[in-house]
Short mmCIF file of C-alpha atoms in Angstrom, two decimals:
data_model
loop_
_atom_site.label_atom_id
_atom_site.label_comp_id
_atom_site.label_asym_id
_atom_site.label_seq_id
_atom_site.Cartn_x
_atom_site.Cartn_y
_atom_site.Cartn_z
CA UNK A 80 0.00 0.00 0.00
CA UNK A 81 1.51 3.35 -0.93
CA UNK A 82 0.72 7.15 0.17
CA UNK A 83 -1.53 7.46 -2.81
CA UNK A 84 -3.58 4.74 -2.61
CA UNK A 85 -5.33 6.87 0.56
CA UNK A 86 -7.03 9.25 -1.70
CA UNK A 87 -10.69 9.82 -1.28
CA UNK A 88 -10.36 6.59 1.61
CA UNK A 89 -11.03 7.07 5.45
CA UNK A 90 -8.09 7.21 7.33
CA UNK A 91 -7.18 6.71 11.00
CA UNK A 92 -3.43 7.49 12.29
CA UNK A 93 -3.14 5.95 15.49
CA UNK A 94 -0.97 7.49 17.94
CA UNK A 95 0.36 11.21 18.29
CA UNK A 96 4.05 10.99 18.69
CA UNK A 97 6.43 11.94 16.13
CA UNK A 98 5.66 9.32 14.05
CA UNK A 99 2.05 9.71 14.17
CA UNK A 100 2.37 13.69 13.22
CA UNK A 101 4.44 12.74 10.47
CA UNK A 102 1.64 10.28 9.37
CA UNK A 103 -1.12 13.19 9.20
CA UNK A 104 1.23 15.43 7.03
CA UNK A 105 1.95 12.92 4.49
CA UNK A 106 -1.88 11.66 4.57
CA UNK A 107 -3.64 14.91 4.24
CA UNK A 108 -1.45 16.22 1.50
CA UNK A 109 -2.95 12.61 -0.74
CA UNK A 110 -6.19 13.89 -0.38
CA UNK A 111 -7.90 11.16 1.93
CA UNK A 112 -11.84 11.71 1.92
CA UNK A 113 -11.48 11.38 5.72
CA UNK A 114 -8.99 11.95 7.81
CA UNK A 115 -8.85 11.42 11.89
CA UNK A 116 -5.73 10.94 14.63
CA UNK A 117 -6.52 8.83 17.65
CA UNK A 118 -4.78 8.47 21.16
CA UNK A 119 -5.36 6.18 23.78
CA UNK A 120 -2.67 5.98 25.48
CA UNK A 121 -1.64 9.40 27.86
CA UNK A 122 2.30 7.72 26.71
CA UNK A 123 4.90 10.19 27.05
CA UNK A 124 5.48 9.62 23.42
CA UNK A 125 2.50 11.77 22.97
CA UNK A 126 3.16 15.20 21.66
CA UNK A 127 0.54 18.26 21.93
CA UNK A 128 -2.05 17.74 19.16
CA UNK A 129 -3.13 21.69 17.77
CA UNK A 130 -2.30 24.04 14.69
CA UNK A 131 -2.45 22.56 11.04
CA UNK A 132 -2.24 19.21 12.77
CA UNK A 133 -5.75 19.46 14.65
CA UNK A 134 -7.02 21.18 11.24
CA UNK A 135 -5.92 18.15 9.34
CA UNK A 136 -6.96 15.64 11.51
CA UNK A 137 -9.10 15.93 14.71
CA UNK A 138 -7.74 14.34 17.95
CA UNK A 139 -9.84 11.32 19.27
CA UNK A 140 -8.94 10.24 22.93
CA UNK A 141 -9.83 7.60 25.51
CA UNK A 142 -12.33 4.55 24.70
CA UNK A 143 -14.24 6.71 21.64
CA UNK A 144 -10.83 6.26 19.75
CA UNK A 145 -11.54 2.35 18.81
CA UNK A 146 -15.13 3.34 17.19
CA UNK A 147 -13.42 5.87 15.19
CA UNK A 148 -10.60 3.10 14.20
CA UNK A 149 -13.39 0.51 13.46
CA UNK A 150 -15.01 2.74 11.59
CA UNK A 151 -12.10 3.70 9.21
CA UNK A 152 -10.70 2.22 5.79
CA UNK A 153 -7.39 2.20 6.88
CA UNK A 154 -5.49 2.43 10.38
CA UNK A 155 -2.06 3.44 10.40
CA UNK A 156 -0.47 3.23 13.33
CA UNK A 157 2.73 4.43 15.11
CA UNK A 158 5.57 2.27 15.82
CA UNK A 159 4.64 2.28 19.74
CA UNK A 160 1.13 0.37 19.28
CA UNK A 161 2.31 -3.22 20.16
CA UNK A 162 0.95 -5.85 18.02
CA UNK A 163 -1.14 -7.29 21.37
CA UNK A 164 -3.03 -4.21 22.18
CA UNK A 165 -6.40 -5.01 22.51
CA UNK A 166 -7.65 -2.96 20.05
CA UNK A 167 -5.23 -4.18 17.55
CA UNK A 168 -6.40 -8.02 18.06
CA UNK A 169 -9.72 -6.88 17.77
CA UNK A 170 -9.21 -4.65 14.45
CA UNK A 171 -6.84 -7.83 13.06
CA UNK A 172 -9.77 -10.14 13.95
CA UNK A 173 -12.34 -8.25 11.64
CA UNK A 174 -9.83 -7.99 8.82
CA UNK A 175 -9.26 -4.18 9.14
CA UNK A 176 -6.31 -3.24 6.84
CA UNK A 177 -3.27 -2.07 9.34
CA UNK A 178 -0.02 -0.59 7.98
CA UNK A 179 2.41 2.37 9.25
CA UNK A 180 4.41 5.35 8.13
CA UNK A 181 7.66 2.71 7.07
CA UNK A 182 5.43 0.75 5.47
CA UNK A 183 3.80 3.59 3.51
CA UNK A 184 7.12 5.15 2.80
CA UNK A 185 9.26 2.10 1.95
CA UNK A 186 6.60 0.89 -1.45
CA UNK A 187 8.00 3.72 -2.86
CA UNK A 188 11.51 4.21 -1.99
CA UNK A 189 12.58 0.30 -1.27
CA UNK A 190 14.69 0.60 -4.18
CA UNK A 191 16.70 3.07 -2.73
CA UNK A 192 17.23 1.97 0.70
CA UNK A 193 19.67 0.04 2.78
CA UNK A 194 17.38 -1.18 6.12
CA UNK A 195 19.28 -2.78 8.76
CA UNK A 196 17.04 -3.91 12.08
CA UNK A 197 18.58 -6.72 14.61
CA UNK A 198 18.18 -7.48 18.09
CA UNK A 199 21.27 -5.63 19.38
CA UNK A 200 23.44 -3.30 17.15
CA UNK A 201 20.83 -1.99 14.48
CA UNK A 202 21.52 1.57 15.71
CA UNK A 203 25.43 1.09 15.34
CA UNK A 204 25.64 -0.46 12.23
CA UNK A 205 23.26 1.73 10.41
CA UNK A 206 25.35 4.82 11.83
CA UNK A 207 28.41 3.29 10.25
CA UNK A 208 26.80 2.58 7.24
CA UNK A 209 25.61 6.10 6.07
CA UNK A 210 29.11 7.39 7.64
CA UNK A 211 31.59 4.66 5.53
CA UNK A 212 29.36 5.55 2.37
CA UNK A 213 29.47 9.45 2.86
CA UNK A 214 33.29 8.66 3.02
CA UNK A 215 33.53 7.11 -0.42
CA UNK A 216 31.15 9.64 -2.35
CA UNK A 217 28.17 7.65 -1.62
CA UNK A 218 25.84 10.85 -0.44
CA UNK A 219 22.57 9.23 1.90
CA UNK A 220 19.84 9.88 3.83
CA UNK A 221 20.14 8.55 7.65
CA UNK A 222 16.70 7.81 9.47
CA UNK A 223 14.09 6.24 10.72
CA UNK A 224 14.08 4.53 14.33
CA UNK A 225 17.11 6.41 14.90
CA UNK A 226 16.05 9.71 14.15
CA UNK A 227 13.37 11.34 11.73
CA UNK A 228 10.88 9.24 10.61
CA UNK A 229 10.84 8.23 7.12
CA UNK A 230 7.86 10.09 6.24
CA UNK A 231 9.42 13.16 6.76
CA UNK A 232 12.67 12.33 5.08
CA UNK A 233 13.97 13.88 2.10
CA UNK A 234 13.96 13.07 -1.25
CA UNK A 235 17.40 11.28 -1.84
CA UNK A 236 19.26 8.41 -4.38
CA UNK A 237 20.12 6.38 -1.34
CA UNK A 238 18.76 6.06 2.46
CA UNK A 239 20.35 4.01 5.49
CA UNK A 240 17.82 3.18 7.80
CA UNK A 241 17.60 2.03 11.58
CA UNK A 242 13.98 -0.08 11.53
CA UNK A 243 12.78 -1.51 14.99
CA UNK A 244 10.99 -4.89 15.01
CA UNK A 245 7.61 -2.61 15.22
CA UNK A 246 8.34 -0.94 11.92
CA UNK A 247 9.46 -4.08 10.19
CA UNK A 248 5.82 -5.97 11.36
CA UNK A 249 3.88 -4.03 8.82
CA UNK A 250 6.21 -3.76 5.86
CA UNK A 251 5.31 -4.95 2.44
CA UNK A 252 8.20 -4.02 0.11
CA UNK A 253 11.83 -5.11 1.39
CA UNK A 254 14.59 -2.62 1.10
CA UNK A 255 17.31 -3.12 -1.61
CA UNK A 256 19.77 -4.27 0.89
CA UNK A 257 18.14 -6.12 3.71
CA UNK A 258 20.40 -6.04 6.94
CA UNK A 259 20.31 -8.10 10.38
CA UNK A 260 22.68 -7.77 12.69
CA UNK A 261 21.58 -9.88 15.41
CA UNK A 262 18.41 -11.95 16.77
CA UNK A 263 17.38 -12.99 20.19
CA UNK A 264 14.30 -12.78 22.09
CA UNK A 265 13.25 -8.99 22.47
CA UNK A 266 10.08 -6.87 23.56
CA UNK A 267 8.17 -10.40 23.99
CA UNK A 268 5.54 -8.18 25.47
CA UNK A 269 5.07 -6.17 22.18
CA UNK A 270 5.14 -8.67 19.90
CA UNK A 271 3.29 -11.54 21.92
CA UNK A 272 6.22 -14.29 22.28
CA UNK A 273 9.74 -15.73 20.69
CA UNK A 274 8.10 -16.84 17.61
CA UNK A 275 6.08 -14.17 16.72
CA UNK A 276 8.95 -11.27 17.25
CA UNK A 277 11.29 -12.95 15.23
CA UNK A 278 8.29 -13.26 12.91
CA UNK A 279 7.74 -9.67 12.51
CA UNK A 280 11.81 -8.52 12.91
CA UNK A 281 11.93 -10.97 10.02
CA UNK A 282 9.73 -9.23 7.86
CA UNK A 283 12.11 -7.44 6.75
CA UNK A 284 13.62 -10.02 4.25
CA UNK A 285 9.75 -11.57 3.45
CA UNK A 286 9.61 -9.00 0.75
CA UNK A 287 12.32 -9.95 -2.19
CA UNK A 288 15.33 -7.76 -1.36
CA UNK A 289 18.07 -7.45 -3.83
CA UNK A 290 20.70 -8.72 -1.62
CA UNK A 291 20.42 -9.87 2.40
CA UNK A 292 23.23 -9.09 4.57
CA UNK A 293 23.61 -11.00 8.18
CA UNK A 294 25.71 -11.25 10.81
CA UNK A 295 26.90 -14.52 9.84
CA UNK A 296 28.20 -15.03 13.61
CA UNK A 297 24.87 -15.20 15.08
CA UNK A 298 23.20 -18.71 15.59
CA UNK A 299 19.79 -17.57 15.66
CA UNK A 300 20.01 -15.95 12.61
CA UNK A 301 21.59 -18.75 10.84
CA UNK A 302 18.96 -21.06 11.96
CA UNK A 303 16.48 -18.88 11.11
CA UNK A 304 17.71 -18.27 7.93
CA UNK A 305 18.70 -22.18 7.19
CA UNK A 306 19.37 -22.30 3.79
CA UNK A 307 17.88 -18.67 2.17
CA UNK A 308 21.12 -16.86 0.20
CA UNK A 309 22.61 -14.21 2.02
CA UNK A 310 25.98 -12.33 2.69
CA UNK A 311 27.18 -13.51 6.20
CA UNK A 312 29.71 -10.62 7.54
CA UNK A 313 32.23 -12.31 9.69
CA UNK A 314 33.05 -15.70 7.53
CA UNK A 315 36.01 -16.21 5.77
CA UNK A 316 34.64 -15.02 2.28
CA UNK A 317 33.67 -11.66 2.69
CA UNK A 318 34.12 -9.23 5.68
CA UNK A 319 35.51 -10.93 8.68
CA UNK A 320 38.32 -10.63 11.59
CA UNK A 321 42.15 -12.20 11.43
CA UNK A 322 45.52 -12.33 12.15
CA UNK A 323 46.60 -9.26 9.93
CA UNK A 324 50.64 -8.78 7.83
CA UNK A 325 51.73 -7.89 11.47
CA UNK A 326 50.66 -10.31 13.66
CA UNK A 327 47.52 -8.12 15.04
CA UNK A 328 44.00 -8.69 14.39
CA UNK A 329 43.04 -6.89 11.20
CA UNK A 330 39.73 -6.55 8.97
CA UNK A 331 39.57 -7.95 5.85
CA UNK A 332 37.56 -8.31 2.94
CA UNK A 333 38.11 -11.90 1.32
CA UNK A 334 41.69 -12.40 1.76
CA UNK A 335 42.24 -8.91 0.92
CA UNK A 336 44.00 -7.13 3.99
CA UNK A 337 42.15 -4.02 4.75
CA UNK A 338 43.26 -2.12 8.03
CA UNK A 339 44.23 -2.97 11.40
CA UNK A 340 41.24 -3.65 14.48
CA UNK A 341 43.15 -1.05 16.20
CA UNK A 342 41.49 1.87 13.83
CA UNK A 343 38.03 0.76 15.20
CA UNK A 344 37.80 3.30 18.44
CA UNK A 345 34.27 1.33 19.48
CA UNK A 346 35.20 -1.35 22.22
CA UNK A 347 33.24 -5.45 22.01
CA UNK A 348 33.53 -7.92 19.74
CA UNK A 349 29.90 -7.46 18.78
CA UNK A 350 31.30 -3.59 16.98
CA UNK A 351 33.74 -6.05 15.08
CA UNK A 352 31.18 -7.78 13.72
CA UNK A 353 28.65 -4.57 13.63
CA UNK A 354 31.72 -2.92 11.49
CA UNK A 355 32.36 -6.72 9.34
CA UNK A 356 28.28 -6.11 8.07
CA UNK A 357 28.12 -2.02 7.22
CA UNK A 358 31.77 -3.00 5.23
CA UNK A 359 29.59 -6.23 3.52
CA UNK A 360 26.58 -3.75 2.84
CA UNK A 361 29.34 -1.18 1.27
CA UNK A 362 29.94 -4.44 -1.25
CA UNK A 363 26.51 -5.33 -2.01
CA UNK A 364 25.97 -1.36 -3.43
CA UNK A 365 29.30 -2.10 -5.41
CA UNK A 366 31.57 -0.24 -3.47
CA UNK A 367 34.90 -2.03 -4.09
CA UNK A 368 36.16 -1.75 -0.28
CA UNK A 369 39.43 -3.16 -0.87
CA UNK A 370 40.34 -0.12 -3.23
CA UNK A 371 39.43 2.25 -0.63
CA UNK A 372 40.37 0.91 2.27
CA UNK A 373 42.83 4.11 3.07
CA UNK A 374 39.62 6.28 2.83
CA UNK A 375 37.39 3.51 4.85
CA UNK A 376 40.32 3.20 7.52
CA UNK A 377 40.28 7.06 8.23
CA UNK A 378 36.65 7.10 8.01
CA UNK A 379 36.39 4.28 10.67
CA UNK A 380 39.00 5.90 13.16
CA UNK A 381 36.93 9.07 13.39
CA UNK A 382 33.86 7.25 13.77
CA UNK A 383 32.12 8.44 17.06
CA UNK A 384 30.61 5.81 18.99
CA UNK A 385 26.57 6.56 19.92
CA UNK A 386 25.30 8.09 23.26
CA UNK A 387 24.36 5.36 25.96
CA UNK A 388 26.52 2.35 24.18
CA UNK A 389 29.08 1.55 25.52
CA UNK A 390 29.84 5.04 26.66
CA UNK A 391 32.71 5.87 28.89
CA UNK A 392 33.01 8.32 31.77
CA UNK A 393 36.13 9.96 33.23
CA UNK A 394 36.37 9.94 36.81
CA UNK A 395 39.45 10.51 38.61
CA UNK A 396 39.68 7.54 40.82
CA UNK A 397 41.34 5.92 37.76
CA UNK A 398 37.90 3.49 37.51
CA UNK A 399 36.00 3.73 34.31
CA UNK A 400 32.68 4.37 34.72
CA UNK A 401 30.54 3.09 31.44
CA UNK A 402 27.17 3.81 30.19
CA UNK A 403 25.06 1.38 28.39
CA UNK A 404 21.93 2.28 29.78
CA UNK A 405 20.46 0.78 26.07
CA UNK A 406 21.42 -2.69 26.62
CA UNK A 407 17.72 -3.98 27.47
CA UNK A 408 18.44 -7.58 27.26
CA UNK A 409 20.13 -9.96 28.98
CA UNK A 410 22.39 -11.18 25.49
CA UNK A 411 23.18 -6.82 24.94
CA UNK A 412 24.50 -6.94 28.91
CA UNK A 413 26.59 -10.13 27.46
CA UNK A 414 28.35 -8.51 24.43
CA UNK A 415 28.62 -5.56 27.54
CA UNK A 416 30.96 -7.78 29.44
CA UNK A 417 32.89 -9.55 27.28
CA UNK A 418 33.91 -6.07 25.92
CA UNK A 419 35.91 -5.82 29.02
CA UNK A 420 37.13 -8.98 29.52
CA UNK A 421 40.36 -9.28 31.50
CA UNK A 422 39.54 -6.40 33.56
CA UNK A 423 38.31 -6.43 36.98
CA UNK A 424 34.51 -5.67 36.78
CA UNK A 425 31.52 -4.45 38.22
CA UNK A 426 27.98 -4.42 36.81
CA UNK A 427 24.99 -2.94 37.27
CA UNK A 428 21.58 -4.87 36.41
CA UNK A 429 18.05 -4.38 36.55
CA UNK A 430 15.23 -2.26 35.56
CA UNK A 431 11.24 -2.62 33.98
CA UNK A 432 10.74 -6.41 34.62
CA UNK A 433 9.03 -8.00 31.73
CA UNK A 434 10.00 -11.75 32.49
CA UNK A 435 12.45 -11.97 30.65
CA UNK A 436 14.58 -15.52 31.15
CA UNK A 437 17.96 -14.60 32.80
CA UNK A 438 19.34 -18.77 32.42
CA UNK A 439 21.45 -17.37 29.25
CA UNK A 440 23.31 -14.92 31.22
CA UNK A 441 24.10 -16.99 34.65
CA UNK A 442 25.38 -19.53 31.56
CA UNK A 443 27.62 -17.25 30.36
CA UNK A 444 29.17 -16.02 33.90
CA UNK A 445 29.48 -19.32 34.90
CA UNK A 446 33.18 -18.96 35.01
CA UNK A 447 33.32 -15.24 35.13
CA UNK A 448 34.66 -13.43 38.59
CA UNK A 449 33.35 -9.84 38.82
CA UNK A 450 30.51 -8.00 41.17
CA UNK A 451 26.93 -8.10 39.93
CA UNK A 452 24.55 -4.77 41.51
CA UNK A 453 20.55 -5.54 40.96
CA UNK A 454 18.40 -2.32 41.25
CA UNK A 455 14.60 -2.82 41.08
CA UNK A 456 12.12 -3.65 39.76
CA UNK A 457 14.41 -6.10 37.88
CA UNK A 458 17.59 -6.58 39.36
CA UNK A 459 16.59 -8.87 42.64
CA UNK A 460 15.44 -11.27 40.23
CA UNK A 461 18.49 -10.83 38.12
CA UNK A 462 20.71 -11.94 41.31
CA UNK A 463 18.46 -14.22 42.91
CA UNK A 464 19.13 -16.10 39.14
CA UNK A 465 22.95 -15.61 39.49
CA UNK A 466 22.72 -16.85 43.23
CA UNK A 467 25.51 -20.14 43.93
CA UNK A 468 28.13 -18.97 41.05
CA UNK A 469 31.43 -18.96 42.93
CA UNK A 470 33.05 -16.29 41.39
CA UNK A 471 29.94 -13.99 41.22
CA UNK A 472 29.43 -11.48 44.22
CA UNK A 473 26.21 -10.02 43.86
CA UNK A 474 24.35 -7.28 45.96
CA UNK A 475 20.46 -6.01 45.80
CA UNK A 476 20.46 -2.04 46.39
CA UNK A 477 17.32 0.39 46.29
CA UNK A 478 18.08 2.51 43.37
CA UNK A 479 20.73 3.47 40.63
CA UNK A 480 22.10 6.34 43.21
CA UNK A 481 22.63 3.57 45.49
CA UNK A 482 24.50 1.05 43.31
CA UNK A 483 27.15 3.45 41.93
CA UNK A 484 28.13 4.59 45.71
CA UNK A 485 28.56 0.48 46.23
CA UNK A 486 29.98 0.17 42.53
CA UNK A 487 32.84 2.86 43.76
CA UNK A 488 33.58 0.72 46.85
CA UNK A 489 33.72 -3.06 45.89
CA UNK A 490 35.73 -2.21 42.06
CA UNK A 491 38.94 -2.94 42.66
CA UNK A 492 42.24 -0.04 41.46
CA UNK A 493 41.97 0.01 37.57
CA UNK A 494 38.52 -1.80 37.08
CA UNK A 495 35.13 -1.32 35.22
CA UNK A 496 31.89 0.17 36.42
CA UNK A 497 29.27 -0.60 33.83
CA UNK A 498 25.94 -0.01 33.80
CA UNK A 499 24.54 -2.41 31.40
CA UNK A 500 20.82 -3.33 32.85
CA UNK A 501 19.65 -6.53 31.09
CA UNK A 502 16.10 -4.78 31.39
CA UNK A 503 14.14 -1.82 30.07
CA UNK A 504 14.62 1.52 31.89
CA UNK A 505 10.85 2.26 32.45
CA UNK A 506 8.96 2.20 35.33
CA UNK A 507 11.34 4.42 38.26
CA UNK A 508 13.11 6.08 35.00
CA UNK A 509 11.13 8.47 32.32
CA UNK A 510 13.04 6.67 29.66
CA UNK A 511 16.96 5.56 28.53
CA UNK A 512 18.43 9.04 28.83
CA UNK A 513 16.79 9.72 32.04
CA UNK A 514 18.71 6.46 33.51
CA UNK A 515 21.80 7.49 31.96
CA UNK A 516 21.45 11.23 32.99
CA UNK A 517 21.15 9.77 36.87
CA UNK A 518 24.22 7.16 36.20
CA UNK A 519 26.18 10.31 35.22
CA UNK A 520 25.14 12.45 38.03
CA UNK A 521 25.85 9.76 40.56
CA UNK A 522 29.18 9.05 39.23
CA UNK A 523 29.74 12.63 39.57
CA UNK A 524 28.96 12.94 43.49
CA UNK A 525 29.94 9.97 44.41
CA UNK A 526 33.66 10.75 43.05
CA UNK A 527 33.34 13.83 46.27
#
């Protein structure tokens, strides 16, 4: 379904964020016969509703808003309206047609896009993308999750895009280049289980893209990709990691030597791999990488990592204090720690508890020694599922404040603070930069 197949057709554009004003611009200027914006929710997403935007299309709140979705041709809705709201199984149940800005957007741009979603480094990898192909005199178009909506992007010969699970669920079209960086389970409570939110992160490739490019490290995403063709960054025959002319790790493309690991600034394995697919996409849009890989190199070295990833603070204790307030998972807090590996460590867990299973990451510090910090609602359960590791000293504190003043004690001369929280921030925090924004603070006072 594309923009202009609205015209003269009722039209409800569910939810009032900024991808839900974007939504209304683009839909009134096709001429629908009937055009209305609904909001249910009170989120904070919500933005105030008046101007040309209440002129276009008039606000519905509360419990009227489902009569006036019912009663439409078409609901598009924003990115935020999990697939099992209420409403939405109802409106599926009676066959209503459901799409969304991306989806609108993408039938008539897919041609021109690179879209790159995955459980854990989407935002990276996209970033790197649209900055390796500026570098080579590749002009784009960065958006979507990341930033502006595609709606209200520009008209352009190329886009990168950052899509969340939510906006690959409705797609139709598949971009050009079709990118996954990684796949585990994710915003279960959006998407109604495992199966289905791989389903709908999936979508993505349902849609006969040019070329598919994977992290071909990942074992979920090789088995659920079995046997379908696709570039797998990190194997020996295209991107990938080795032992480089001098005895260091360097990245390569084939068994063509590119540069050294060392011009990568971004810390973790996983940004090896993250930097292995954007250097694979690079190939599939016929960018010969291993005749520019002096331009690539000094693009890669100035590449600036993003806020709340991996993000280090200075303190003058000598500890290093690092933000990754945006690893929601318990697999993101994984690729957390192993980035500092060999160093002694302290973590800090917890946050919006939405049952997610914590087995995988007690696995994986099985044999780890470092101090684990749970702050609510999440983090008791977090340590009460780490409890009996013998190298695992873990603590239960009463907020964020709390568990940096105890993170300053225990870290020994030389160690790692991280907050990486296996969880969502809401629920005690308005949202990720409000728990990074108290991290920060705390780190500051508790350095007095």
């Amino acid at each position: 379904m594309r923009l202009s197949d609205l015209r003269g057709r009722k039209v409800a554009v569910w939810g009032t964020g900024r991808e839900g004003r974007a939504a209304v611009i683009a839909i009134a200027a096709h001429g629908p016969a009937d055009l209305v914006a609904v909001d249910d929710s009170g989120s904070f997403l919500s933005l105030p509703w008046d101007g040309p935007l209440a002129e276009a299309a008039p606000l519905v709140t509360g419990e009227a808003g489902f009569d006036r979705l019912a009663a439409a041709d078409v609901v598009v809705r924003s990115p935020g309206v999990p697939n099992t709201h209420p409403w939405m199984v109802e409106l599926r149940s009676r066959g209503m047609p459901v799409t969304q800005g991306t989806a609108l957007w993408m039938a008539d741009h897919a041609a021109r896009t690179v879209g790159v979603t995955g459980s854990k480094g989407k935002s990276t990898t996209s970033s790197l993308i649209s900055h390796l192909l500026a570098a080579v005199d590749r002009p784009n178009v960065f958006g979507g999750n990341i930033g502006v909506p595609t709606l209200d992007l520009p008209e352009a010969e190329l886009y990168v895009l950052e899509l969340s699970s939510y906006q690959c669920s409705d797609l139709t079209d598949s971009p050009r280049v079709a990118v996954v960086t990684a796949l585990f389970p994710e915003h279960l409570d959006a998407h109604g289980g495992e199966r289905e939110y791989y389903r709908d992160k999936l979508n993505l490739l349902a849609h006969h893209p040019q070329t598919i490019v994977v992290n071909g490290a990942d074992p979920r995403l090789a088995a659920e990709l079995g046997d379908r063709p696709a570039v797998r960054a990190g194997t020996p025959d295209t991107t990938h990691v080795a032992s480089g002319p001098d005895g260091t790790p360097w990245f390569y493309d084939g068994d063509q030597p590119l540069f050294p690991r060392a011009v990568l600034p971004l810390v973790g394995r996983h940004n090896e791999g993250n930097l292995c697919v954007a250097l694979a996409v690079l190939d599939a849009l016929g960018v010969d990488v291993a005749a520019r890989r002096d331009t690539l190199a000094v693009a890669v070295a100035e590449f600036q990592g993003l806020a709340h990833r991996l993000t280090e603070i200075a303190d003058p204790s000598g500890l290093t204090f690092v933000d990754d307030t945006l690893a929601t998972s318990p697999y993101a807090a994984m690729h957390a720690i192993d980035a500092y590996d060999g160093r002694p460590l302290t973590v800090i867990v917890g946050g919006t508890d939405r049952g997610l299973d914590y087995a995988p990451l007690r696995e994986h510090l099985a044999e780890r020694e470092l101090t684990v910090i749970g702050i609510p609602d999440s983090g008791p359960r977090i340590v009460a599922a780490l409890d009996g590791l013998p190298k695992v000293r873990c603590e239960a504190v009463e907020d964020l404040v709390e568990a940096v003043r105890l993170a300053r004690q225990v870290t020994p001369a030389g160690g790692v603070v991280l907050l990486s929280p296996a969880a969502p921030s809401y629920g005690r925090f308005r949202n990720f930069e409000h728990r990074s924004e108290v991290f920060a603070e705390a780190v500051r006072d508790s350095a007095g």
